[in-house]
Amino acid sequence: MLIIMNAQANQKQIDAIVKRADALGLQAHLSQGAERTVIGVIGDTRPVVRGQFQRMAGVREVVPITKPYKLASREFQPQDTAFSIDGFRVGGPQIVIIAGPCSVESRSQIVETAHAVREAGAHALRGGAFKPRTSPYSFQGLGVAGLELLAEAREETGLPIVTEVMAPEKVELVAQYADVLQIGARNMQNYPLLHAVGESRHPVLLKRGLSSTLDELLMSAEYILSHGNRRVMLCERGIRTYETATRNTTDINAIPVLKSRTHLPVILDPSHSTGHWEYVAAVARAGVAAGADGLIIEVHPDPAQALSDGAQSLKPERFAKLVQQIAAIAQAIGRGLVTPAPLPVM
Ligand code: PEP
Ligand code: MN
């Protein structure tokens, strides 16, 4: 439930609410705005409990949160969540672009790609070191060696790193290298993993499951938020439908729906949602026009030789052209691209 305080409510009255919530075994989250204070209370908030709060001094209104997800809901937090990742802001008015190969393959591959995407205007580098592959015989990623190469690419370009973590016991290790922990589509409902990244306090990019509803995605985000980790971005990466012309079907609807239901930033992955490089730019442009706060795009210097997802990877030149188009669309809808950080001094 939300406890909306009177504009004149004083600190003592606010403290009393938090204390009462504590005494009832409920969690209180304070949001002190310029005009009014709203206290989100999570736990067993049946009508009799709501009534108790309603009668307390300074309370204007007690509103139940109707959604099954609480901390993730717009009801709980009307204003957008925005946070910084190593100097750039996600979830604000400006759009972020994360780019890089599907997998880290070698030093030259990741460093070359990092320089190329950085020059094109990307804000962060993606690259998988632990890869969730459909076949156990496919390339599984370089593991720790891949994380070390990502660290080198970061050192050279200054780009923060987005990389996937697949198992709860690997969260600590991956978090030593990653600026953002990616939860892949196949792990969206891996609850021990969600608990572990919630505990880590690292920013998280949570991808929508292959056949998950938006409410299920939001419930998974709720797991992470419920541990006190508020730096969560959601990622639409296409869903399984009857259509076979593309690898997945981009659910463009998800963008405005999520933006209305949650305050969390929404990122679109047009690479996995289409599965073909020829369609990536069109869908990326559509996503930004639809209100996405950012894009995550696969880029490879030599897609034909890529060890994973080459078919959907853009060559650096095509990616650079796309960034220009995204900048124009962002401007047309009253937004812009986040200004890239300066190159590190070597
Ligand atoms: C990826 O980002 O390379 C990936 C495996 O994505 P998804 O989990 O969305 O399939
Ligand atoms: Mn991929």
mmCIF file of C-alpha atoms and ligand atoms in Angstrom:
data_model
loop_
_atom_site.group_PDB
_atom_site.id
_atom_site.type_symbol
_atom_site.label_atom_id
_atom_site.label_comp_id
_atom_site.label_asym_id
_atom_site.label_seq_id
_atom_site.Cartn_x
_atom_site.Cartn_y
_atom_site.Cartn_z
ATOM 1 C CA MET A 1 0.000 0.000 0.000
ATOM 2 C CA LEU A 2 0.957 3.636 -0.369
ATOM 3 C CA ILE A 3 0.589 6.029 2.530
ATOM 4 C CA ILE A 4 0.282 9.540 1.185
ATOM 5 C CA MET A 5 1.053 12.148 3.803
ATOM 6 C CA ASN A 6 -0.525 15.597 4.072
ATOM 7 C CA ALA A 7 1.562 18.401 2.596
ATOM 8 C CA GLN A 8 1.964 19.758 6.163
ATOM 9 C CA ALA A 9 2.943 16.415 7.730
ATOM 10 C CA ASN A 10 6.018 16.778 9.929
ATOM 11 C CA GLN A 11 9.012 14.503 10.348
ATOM 12 C CA LYS A 12 7.739 13.140 13.669
ATOM 13 C CA GLN A 13 4.521 11.956 11.999
ATOM 14 C CA ILE A 14 6.491 10.371 9.156
ATOM 15 C CA ASP A 15 8.806 8.605 11.613
ATOM 16 C CA ALA A 16 5.787 7.282 13.515
ATOM 17 C CA ILE A 17 4.458 5.640 10.346
ATOM 18 C CA VAL A 18 7.796 3.970 9.624
ATOM 19 C CA LYS A 19 7.987 2.773 13.243
ATOM 20 C CA ARG A 20 4.467 1.334 13.141
ATOM 21 C CA ALA A 21 5.255 -0.471 9.854
ATOM 22 C CA ASP A 22 8.372 -1.929 11.485
ATOM 23 C CA ALA A 23 6.399 -3.063 14.512
ATOM 24 C CA LEU A 24 3.920 -4.846 12.224
ATOM 25 C CA GLY A 25 6.749 -6.627 10.393
ATOM 26 C CA LEU A 26 6.205 -4.550 7.232
ATOM 27 C CA GLN A 27 8.820 -2.899 5.041
ATOM 28 C CA ALA A 28 8.510 0.875 4.633
ATOM 29 C CA HIS A 29 10.095 2.744 1.723
ATOM 30 C CA LEU A 30 10.177 6.492 2.042
ATOM 31 C CA SER A 31 9.863 8.823 -0.916
ATOM 32 C CA GLN A 32 10.174 12.419 0.239
ATOM 33 C CA GLY A 33 9.240 14.747 -2.594
ATOM 34 C CA ALA A 34 9.249 18.537 -2.601
ATOM 35 C CA GLU A 35 5.483 18.658 -2.179
ATOM 36 C CA ARG A 36 4.564 15.561 -0.263
ATOM 37 C CA THR A 37 5.903 12.429 1.323
ATOM 38 C CA VAL A 38 4.730 9.037 0.152
ATOM 39 C CA ILE A 39 5.553 5.905 2.128
ATOM 40 C CA GLY A 40 5.343 2.609 0.263
ATOM 41 C CA VAL A 41 4.592 -0.242 2.644
ATOM 42 C CA ILE A 42 5.130 -3.847 1.575
ATOM 43 C CA GLY A 43 3.955 -6.957 3.398
ATOM 44 C CA ASP A 44 0.625 -8.117 4.713
ATOM 45 C CA THR A 45 -1.411 -4.946 4.170
ATOM 46 C CA ARG A 46 -4.963 -6.232 4.549
ATOM 47 C CA PRO A 47 -7.765 -3.639 5.036
ATOM 48 C CA VAL A 48 -7.615 -3.749 8.837
ATOM 49 C CA VAL A 49 -3.916 -2.805 8.730
ATOM 50 C CA ARG A 50 -4.604 -0.085 6.165
ATOM 51 C CA GLY A 51 -7.271 1.306 8.500
ATOM 52 C CA GLN A 52 -4.729 1.605 11.330
ATOM 53 C CA PHE A 53 -2.450 3.737 9.184
ATOM 54 C CA GLN A 54 -5.347 5.785 7.823
ATOM 55 C CA ARG A 55 -6.115 6.973 11.364
ATOM 56 C CA MET A 56 -2.573 8.103 12.135
ATOM 57 C CA ALA A 57 -1.655 11.795 12.363
ATOM 58 C CA GLY A 58 -0.482 13.442 9.154
ATOM 59 C CA VAL A 59 -1.918 10.800 6.811
ATOM 60 C CA ARG A 60 -3.963 12.077 3.891
ATOM 61 C CA GLU A 61 -4.747 8.822 2.141
ATOM 62 C CA VAL A 62 -3.891 5.114 2.115
ATOM 63 C CA VAL A 63 -3.999 3.510 -1.326
ATOM 64 C CA PRO A 64 -3.634 -0.235 -1.903
ATOM 65 C CA ILE A 65 -1.184 -1.210 -4.692
ATOM 66 C CA THR A 66 -3.306 -3.354 -6.963
ATOM 67 C CA LYS A 67 -0.487 -5.024 -8.897
ATOM 68 C CA PRO A 68 1.258 -8.204 -7.726
ATOM 69 C CA TYR A 69 4.588 -6.436 -8.162
ATOM 70 C CA LYS A 70 4.962 -3.580 -5.723
ATOM 71 C CA LEU A 71 8.421 -2.004 -5.738
ATOM 72 C CA ALA A 72 8.511 -2.276 -9.548
ATOM 73 C CA SER A 73 5.135 -0.600 -10.065
ATOM 74 C CA ARG A 74 4.446 2.956 -11.184
ATOM 75 C CA GLU A 75 1.865 3.123 -8.438
ATOM 76 C CA PHE A 76 4.646 2.666 -5.898
ATOM 77 C CA GLN A 77 6.998 5.114 -7.611
ATOM 78 C CA PRO A 78 5.453 7.469 -10.153
ATOM 79 C CA GLN A 79 8.743 9.054 -11.235
ATOM 80 C CA ASP A 80 11.162 7.224 -13.561
ATOM 81 C CA THR A 81 14.073 5.377 -12.004
ATOM 82 C CA ALA A 82 17.342 6.778 -13.329
ATOM 83 C CA PHE A 83 20.811 5.780 -12.202
ATOM 84 C CA SER A 84 24.414 6.223 -13.204
ATOM 85 C CA ILE A 85 26.608 3.519 -14.621
ATOM 86 C CA ASP A 86 30.173 4.647 -14.528
ATOM 87 C CA GLY A 87 29.410 8.187 -15.548
ATOM 88 C CA PHE A 88 26.411 7.859 -17.856
ATOM 89 C CA ARG A 89 22.807 7.942 -16.885
ATOM 90 C CA VAL A 90 20.234 5.272 -17.674
ATOM 91 C CA GLY A 91 16.524 5.955 -17.379
ATOM 92 C CA GLY A 92 16.760 9.727 -17.747
ATOM 93 C CA PRO A 93 15.529 11.736 -20.713
ATOM 94 C CA GLN A 94 18.508 10.663 -22.821
ATOM 95 C CA ILE A 95 18.926 7.363 -24.598
ATOM 96 C CA VAL A 96 21.792 4.939 -23.984
ATOM 97 C CA ILE A 97 23.361 2.555 -26.461
ATOM 98 C CA ILE A 98 25.084 -0.652 -25.371
ATOM 99 C CA ALA A 99 26.929 -2.483 -28.140
ATOM 100 C CA GLY A 100 29.439 -5.234 -28.731
ATOM 101 C CA PRO A 101 29.736 -8.822 -29.811
ATOM 102 C CA CYS A 102 27.498 -11.626 -28.650
ATOM 103 C CA SER A 103 30.553 -13.418 -27.210
ATOM 104 C CA VAL A 104 34.042 -12.361 -26.292
ATOM 105 C CA GLU A 105 36.215 -14.438 -28.656
ATOM 106 C CA SER A 106 39.729 -13.041 -28.476
ATOM 107 C CA ARG A 107 41.660 -10.015 -27.317
ATOM 108 C CA SER A 108 41.819 -8.457 -30.784
ATOM 109 C CA GLN A 109 38.113 -9.108 -31.431
ATOM 110 C CA ILE A 110 36.844 -7.487 -28.239
ATOM 111 C CA VAL A 111 39.300 -4.595 -28.170
ATOM 112 C CA GLU A 112 38.751 -3.779 -31.854
ATOM 113 C CA THR A 113 34.977 -3.912 -31.397
ATOM 114 C CA ALA A 114 35.147 -1.809 -28.236
ATOM 115 C CA HIS A 115 37.074 0.930 -30.065
ATOM 116 C CA ALA A 116 34.706 0.788 -33.038
ATOM 117 C CA VAL A 117 31.477 1.014 -31.032
ATOM 118 C CA ARG A 118 32.943 3.702 -28.838
ATOM 119 C CA GLU A 119 33.890 5.812 -31.835
ATOM 120 C CA ALA A 120 30.397 5.289 -33.237
ATOM 121 C CA GLY A 121 28.918 6.703 -30.013
ATOM 122 C CA ALA A 122 28.097 3.682 -27.818
ATOM 123 C CA HIS A 123 28.036 4.225 -24.061
ATOM 124 C CA ALA A 124 28.778 0.691 -22.851
ATOM 125 C CA LEU A 125 30.311 -2.502 -24.195
ATOM 126 C CA ARG A 126 28.452 -5.802 -24.190
ATOM 127 C CA GLY A 127 30.108 -9.207 -24.610
ATOM 128 C CA GLY A 128 29.325 -12.623 -23.190
ATOM 129 C CA ALA A 129 31.986 -14.621 -21.354
ATOM 130 C CA PHE A 130 29.551 -17.198 -19.954
ATOM 131 C CA LYS A 131 27.151 -18.047 -22.767
ATOM 132 C CA PRO A 132 23.772 -19.765 -22.491
ATOM 133 C CA ARG A 133 23.763 -21.857 -25.684
ATOM 134 C CA THR A 134 20.957 -24.099 -26.887
ATOM 135 C CA SER A 135 23.448 -26.811 -27.828
ATOM 136 C CA PRO A 136 26.098 -28.115 -25.423
ATOM 137 C CA TYR A 137 28.352 -28.519 -28.491
ATOM 138 C CA SER A 138 28.246 -24.807 -29.381
ATOM 139 C CA PHE A 139 30.860 -22.330 -28.142
ATOM 140 C CA GLN A 140 30.160 -21.790 -24.440
ATOM 141 C CA GLY A 141 32.203 -18.621 -23.993
ATOM 142 C CA LEU A 142 35.726 -18.015 -22.693
ATOM 143 C CA GLY A 143 34.655 -17.837 -19.053
ATOM 144 C CA VAL A 144 37.063 -16.010 -16.748
ATOM 145 C CA ALA A 145 39.505 -15.405 -19.617
ATOM 146 C CA GLY A 146 36.643 -13.599 -21.386
ATOM 147 C CA LEU A 147 36.004 -11.448 -18.319
ATOM 148 C CA GLU A 148 39.679 -10.507 -18.261
ATOM 149 C CA LEU A 149 39.557 -9.485 -21.905
ATOM 150 C CA LEU A 150 36.500 -7.366 -21.180
ATOM 151 C CA ALA A 151 38.469 -5.647 -18.419
ATOM 152 C CA GLU A 152 41.242 -4.893 -20.934
ATOM 153 C CA ALA A 153 38.738 -3.477 -23.419
ATOM 154 C CA ARG A 154 37.322 -1.326 -20.660
ATOM 155 C CA GLU A 155 40.790 -0.120 -19.696
ATOM 156 C CA GLU A 156 41.514 0.930 -23.287
ATOM 157 C CA THR A 157 38.215 2.549 -24.158
ATOM 158 C CA GLY A 158 36.673 3.546 -20.830
ATOM 159 C CA LEU A 159 33.454 1.790 -21.807
ATOM 160 C CA PRO A 160 31.649 0.140 -18.885
ATOM 161 C CA ILE A 161 30.966 -3.567 -19.318
ATOM 162 C CA VAL A 162 27.636 -5.390 -19.601
ATOM 163 C CA THR A 163 28.046 -9.150 -19.364
ATOM 164 C CA GLU A 164 25.895 -12.134 -18.500
ATOM 165 C CA VAL A 165 25.964 -14.114 -15.296
ATOM 166 C CA MET A 166 24.288 -17.511 -15.425
ATOM 167 C CA ALA A 167 24.647 -18.950 -11.944
ATOM 168 C CA PRO A 168 24.213 -17.578 -8.422
ATOM 169 C CA GLU A 169 27.624 -18.847 -7.335
ATOM 170 C CA LYS A 170 29.258 -16.874 -10.183
ATOM 171 C CA VAL A 171 27.695 -13.511 -9.295
ATOM 172 C CA GLU A 172 30.578 -12.419 -7.080
ATOM 173 C CA LEU A 173 33.148 -13.330 -9.729
ATOM 174 C CA VAL A 174 31.329 -11.694 -12.657
ATOM 175 C CA ALA A 175 30.605 -8.596 -10.559
ATOM 176 C CA GLN A 176 34.373 -8.053 -10.145
ATOM 177 C CA TYR A 177 34.564 -7.347 -13.893
ATOM 178 C CA ALA A 178 31.084 -6.219 -14.906
ATOM 179 C CA ASP A 179 29.560 -2.790 -14.476
ATOM 180 C CA VAL A 180 26.160 -4.282 -15.299
ATOM 181 C CA LEU A 181 25.129 -7.894 -14.667
ATOM 182 C CA GLN A 182 23.015 -9.268 -17.486
ATOM 183 C CA ILE A 183 20.386 -11.879 -16.675
ATOM 184 C CA GLY A 184 19.674 -13.716 -19.912
ATOM 185 C CA ALA A 185 16.235 -14.581 -21.228
ATOM 186 C CA ARG A 186 16.658 -18.241 -20.274
ATOM 187 C CA ASN A 187 17.339 -17.275 -16.678
ATOM 188 C CA MET A 188 14.608 -14.695 -16.167
ATOM 189 C CA GLN A 189 12.897 -17.029 -13.727
ATOM 190 C CA ASN A 190 16.024 -18.505 -12.147
ATOM 191 C CA TYR A 191 15.019 -17.393 -8.669
ATOM 192 C CA PRO A 192 18.263 -18.233 -6.841
ATOM 193 C CA LEU A 193 20.067 -16.115 -9.485
ATOM 194 C CA LEU A 194 17.607 -13.240 -9.041
ATOM 195 C CA HIS A 195 18.163 -13.355 -5.269
ATOM 196 C CA ALA A 196 21.931 -13.358 -5.777
ATOM 197 C CA VAL A 197 22.008 -10.344 -8.137
ATOM 198 C CA GLY A 198 19.590 -8.580 -5.799
ATOM 199 C CA GLU A 199 22.113 -9.022 -3.018
ATOM 200 C CA SER A 200 25.053 -7.919 -5.177
ATOM 201 C CA ARG A 201 23.959 -4.256 -5.461
ATOM 202 C CA HIS A 202 25.370 -4.190 -8.993
ATOM 203 C CA PRO A 203 23.206 -2.663 -11.757
ATOM 204 C CA VAL A 204 21.251 -5.390 -13.555
ATOM 205 C CA LEU A 205 19.964 -5.767 -17.107
ATOM 206 C CA LEU A 206 17.081 -8.227 -16.812
ATOM 207 C CA LYS A 207 16.018 -9.771 -20.119
ATOM 208 C CA ARG A 208 12.492 -10.933 -20.776
ATOM 209 C CA GLY A 209 12.084 -14.703 -20.917
ATOM 210 C CA LEU A 210 11.455 -16.356 -24.283
ATOM 211 C CA SER A 211 7.779 -16.931 -23.532
ATOM 212 C CA SER A 212 7.222 -14.704 -20.541
ATOM 213 C CA THR A 213 4.444 -12.207 -20.025
ATOM 214 C CA LEU A 214 5.272 -8.662 -19.028
ATOM 215 C CA ASP A 215 3.812 -9.300 -15.574
ATOM 216 C CA GLU A 216 6.179 -12.254 -15.171
ATOM 217 C CA LEU A 217 9.086 -10.024 -16.197
ATOM 218 C CA LEU A 218 8.015 -7.459 -13.625
ATOM 219 C CA MET A 219 7.683 -10.125 -10.934
ATOM 220 C CA SER A 220 11.259 -11.197 -11.679
ATOM 221 C CA ALA A 221 12.380 -7.568 -11.356
ATOM 222 C CA GLU A 222 10.517 -7.478 -8.033
ATOM 223 C CA TYR A 223 12.769 -10.266 -6.718
ATOM 224 C CA ILE A 224 15.857 -8.130 -7.380
ATOM 225 C CA LEU A 225 14.283 -4.941 -6.034
ATOM 226 C CA SER A 226 13.078 -6.715 -2.909
ATOM 227 C CA HIS A 227 16.716 -7.244 -1.890
ATOM 228 C CA GLY A 228 17.258 -3.499 -1.972
ATOM 229 C CA ASN A 229 18.968 -3.431 -5.371
ATOM 230 C CA ARG A 230 17.087 -0.677 -7.192
ATOM 231 C CA ARG A 231 19.349 -0.410 -10.227
ATOM 232 C CA VAL A 232 17.434 -2.665 -12.580
ATOM 233 C CA MET A 233 16.848 -2.183 -16.327
ATOM 234 C CA LEU A 234 14.343 -4.313 -18.185
ATOM 235 C CA CYS A 235 15.090 -5.627 -21.648
ATOM 236 C CA GLU A 236 12.623 -6.618 -24.355
ATOM 237 C CA ARG A 237 14.492 -9.122 -26.565
ATOM 238 C CA GLY A 238 11.687 -10.624 -28.582
ATOM 239 C CA ILE A 239 9.315 -13.439 -27.740
ATOM 240 C CA ARG A 240 8.509 -16.850 -29.175
ATOM 241 C CA THR A 241 5.572 -16.749 -31.593
ATOM 242 C CA TYR A 242 4.385 -18.867 -34.554
ATOM 243 C CA GLU A 243 6.337 -16.638 -36.948
ATOM 244 C CA THR A 244 9.503 -18.225 -38.298
ATOM 245 C CA ALA A 245 10.710 -15.471 -40.654
ATOM 246 C CA THR A 246 12.568 -13.946 -37.734
ATOM 247 C CA ARG A 247 14.312 -15.593 -34.781
ATOM 248 C CA ASN A 248 11.841 -14.031 -32.346
ATOM 249 C CA THR A 249 9.038 -11.503 -32.610
ATOM 250 C CA THR A 250 9.839 -8.028 -31.326
ATOM 251 C CA ASP A 251 7.090 -7.061 -28.933
ATOM 252 C CA ILE A 252 7.125 -3.326 -29.583
ATOM 253 C CA ASN A 253 3.964 -3.106 -27.480
ATOM 254 C CA ALA A 254 6.048 -4.136 -24.486
ATOM 255 C CA ILE A 255 7.807 -0.775 -24.502
ATOM 256 C CA PRO A 256 4.815 1.514 -23.881
ATOM 257 C CA VAL A 257 3.147 -1.113 -21.675
ATOM 258 C CA LEU A 258 6.219 -1.426 -19.452
ATOM 259 C CA LYS A 259 6.695 2.341 -19.406
ATOM 260 C CA SER A 260 3.169 2.736 -18.070
ATOM 261 C CA ARG A 261 3.385 -0.097 -15.508
ATOM 262 C CA THR A 262 6.858 0.435 -14.131
ATOM 263 C CA HIS A 263 9.308 3.218 -13.379
ATOM 264 C CA LEU A 264 12.285 1.050 -14.385
ATOM 265 C CA PRO A 265 14.265 1.876 -17.565
ATOM 266 C CA VAL A 266 13.295 -0.158 -20.632
ATOM 267 C CA ILE A 267 15.958 -1.294 -23.097
ATOM 268 C CA LEU A 268 15.306 -2.942 -26.469
ATOM 269 C CA ASP A 269 17.514 -5.675 -27.960
ATOM 270 C CA PRO A 270 16.733 -5.620 -31.693
ATOM 271 C CA SER A 271 19.506 -8.164 -32.384
ATOM 272 C CA HIS A 272 17.962 -11.104 -30.546
ATOM 273 C CA SER A 273 14.424 -9.944 -31.257
ATOM 274 C CA THR A 274 14.947 -10.192 -35.034
ATOM 275 C CA GLY A 275 17.888 -12.586 -35.416
ATOM 276 C CA HIS A 276 18.929 -11.005 -38.757
ATOM 277 C CA TRP A 277 21.232 -8.041 -39.171
ATOM 278 C CA GLU A 278 19.123 -6.694 -42.069
ATOM 279 C CA TYR A 279 16.194 -6.026 -39.713
ATOM 280 C CA VAL A 280 18.112 -4.727 -36.730
ATOM 281 C CA ALA A 281 18.266 -1.053 -37.728
ATOM 282 C CA ALA A 282 14.556 -0.784 -38.583
ATOM 283 C CA VAL A 283 13.491 -2.364 -35.310
ATOM 284 C CA ALA A 284 16.019 -0.362 -33.294
ATOM 285 C CA ARG A 285 14.592 2.849 -34.754
ATOM 286 C CA ALA A 286 11.051 1.688 -34.017
ATOM 287 C CA GLY A 287 11.996 0.887 -30.416
ATOM 288 C CA VAL A 288 13.363 4.337 -29.740
ATOM 289 C CA ALA A 289 10.342 5.920 -31.422
ATOM 290 C CA ALA A 290 8.146 3.762 -29.152
ATOM 291 C CA GLY A 291 9.821 5.120 -26.023
ATOM 292 C CA ALA A 292 12.688 2.751 -25.179
ATOM 293 C CA ASP A 293 15.291 4.270 -22.869
ATOM 294 C CA GLY A 294 18.106 2.444 -24.598
ATOM 295 C CA LEU A 295 19.258 -0.218 -27.021
ATOM 296 C CA ILE A 296 21.567 -3.209 -26.722
ATOM 297 C CA ILE A 297 22.958 -4.200 -30.106
ATOM 298 C CA GLU A 298 25.305 -6.949 -31.261
ATOM 299 C CA VAL A 299 28.258 -5.694 -33.309
ATOM 300 C CA HIS A 300 31.089 -7.849 -34.668
ATOM 301 C CA PRO A 301 34.075 -6.829 -36.842
ATOM 302 C CA ASP A 302 33.641 -9.975 -38.964
ATOM 303 C CA PRO A 303 30.119 -11.375 -38.472
ATOM 304 C CA ALA A 304 30.711 -14.279 -40.877
ATOM 305 C CA GLN A 305 33.402 -15.627 -38.525
ATOM 306 C CA ALA A 306 31.539 -14.945 -35.255
ATOM 307 C CA LEU A 307 31.401 -17.851 -32.799
ATOM 308 C CA SER A 308 27.834 -16.939 -31.835
ATOM 309 C CA ASP A 309 25.008 -14.880 -33.325
ATOM 310 C CA GLY A 310 26.933 -13.713 -36.407
ATOM 311 C CA ALA A 311 23.728 -13.620 -38.487
ATOM 312 C CA GLN A 312 22.281 -10.884 -36.303
ATOM 313 C CA SER A 313 25.494 -8.919 -35.731
ATOM 314 C CA LEU A 314 26.070 -5.559 -37.384
ATOM 315 C CA LYS A 315 29.399 -4.613 -38.870
ATOM 316 C CA PRO A 316 30.872 -1.544 -37.140
ATOM 317 C CA GLU A 317 30.162 0.764 -40.141
ATOM 318 C CA ARG A 318 26.491 -0.188 -40.169
ATOM 319 C CA PHE A 319 26.305 0.287 -36.433
ATOM 320 C CA ALA A 320 27.833 3.771 -36.738
ATOM 321 C CA LYS A 321 25.190 4.719 -39.308
ATOM 322 C CA LEU A 322 22.450 3.390 -37.043
ATOM 323 C CA VAL A 323 23.669 5.500 -34.100
ATOM 324 C CA GLN A 324 23.239 8.606 -36.290
ATOM 325 C CA GLN A 325 19.689 7.567 -37.161
ATOM 326 C CA ILE A 326 18.887 6.851 -33.520
ATOM 327 C CA ALA A 327 20.182 10.293 -32.575
ATOM 328 C CA ALA A 328 17.819 11.860 -35.141
ATOM 329 C CA ILE A 329 14.822 9.874 -33.893
ATOM 330 C CA ALA A 330 15.670 10.651 -30.289
ATOM 331 C CA GLN A 331 15.720 14.329 -31.158
ATOM 332 C CA ALA A 332 12.416 14.093 -33.038
ATOM 333 C CA ILE A 333 10.700 12.808 -29.880
ATOM 334 C CA GLY A 334 12.263 15.429 -27.629
ATOM 335 C CA ARG A 335 15.053 13.222 -26.316
ATOM 336 C CA GLY A 336 18.673 12.807 -27.341
ATOM 337 C CA LEU A 337 21.568 10.437 -26.857
ATOM 338 C CA VAL A 338 23.601 10.414 -23.666
ATOM 339 C CA THR A 339 26.845 12.288 -24.289
ATOM 340 C CA PRO A 340 29.675 9.701 -24.422
ATOM 341 C CA ALA A 341 32.408 9.994 -21.805
ATOM 342 C CA PRO A 342 35.850 11.215 -23.004
ATOM 343 C CA LEU A 343 38.476 8.591 -23.921
ATOM 344 C CA PRO A 344 40.608 7.520 -20.955
ATOM 345 C CA VAL A 345 44.122 8.992 -20.864
ATOM 346 C CA MET A 346 46.520 6.087 -21.395
HETATM 347 C C1 PEP B 1 22.776 -12.390 -25.413
HETATM 348 O O1 PEP B 1 22.540 -11.241 -25.025
HETATM 349 O O2 PEP B 1 23.781 -12.711 -26.070
HETATM 350 C C2 PEP B 1 21.772 -13.438 -25.118
HETATM 351 C C3 PEP B 1 22.114 -14.705 -24.957
HETATM 352 O O3 PEP B 1 20.528 -12.944 -25.080
HETATM 353 P P1 PEP B 1 19.129 -13.618 -24.616
HETATM 354 O O4 PEP B 1 19.346 -14.038 -23.195
HETATM 355 O O5 PEP B 1 18.156 -12.484 -24.750
HETATM 356 O O6 PEP B 1 18.844 -14.751 -25.547
HETATM 357 MN MN MN B 2 23.733 -13.152 -28.627
#
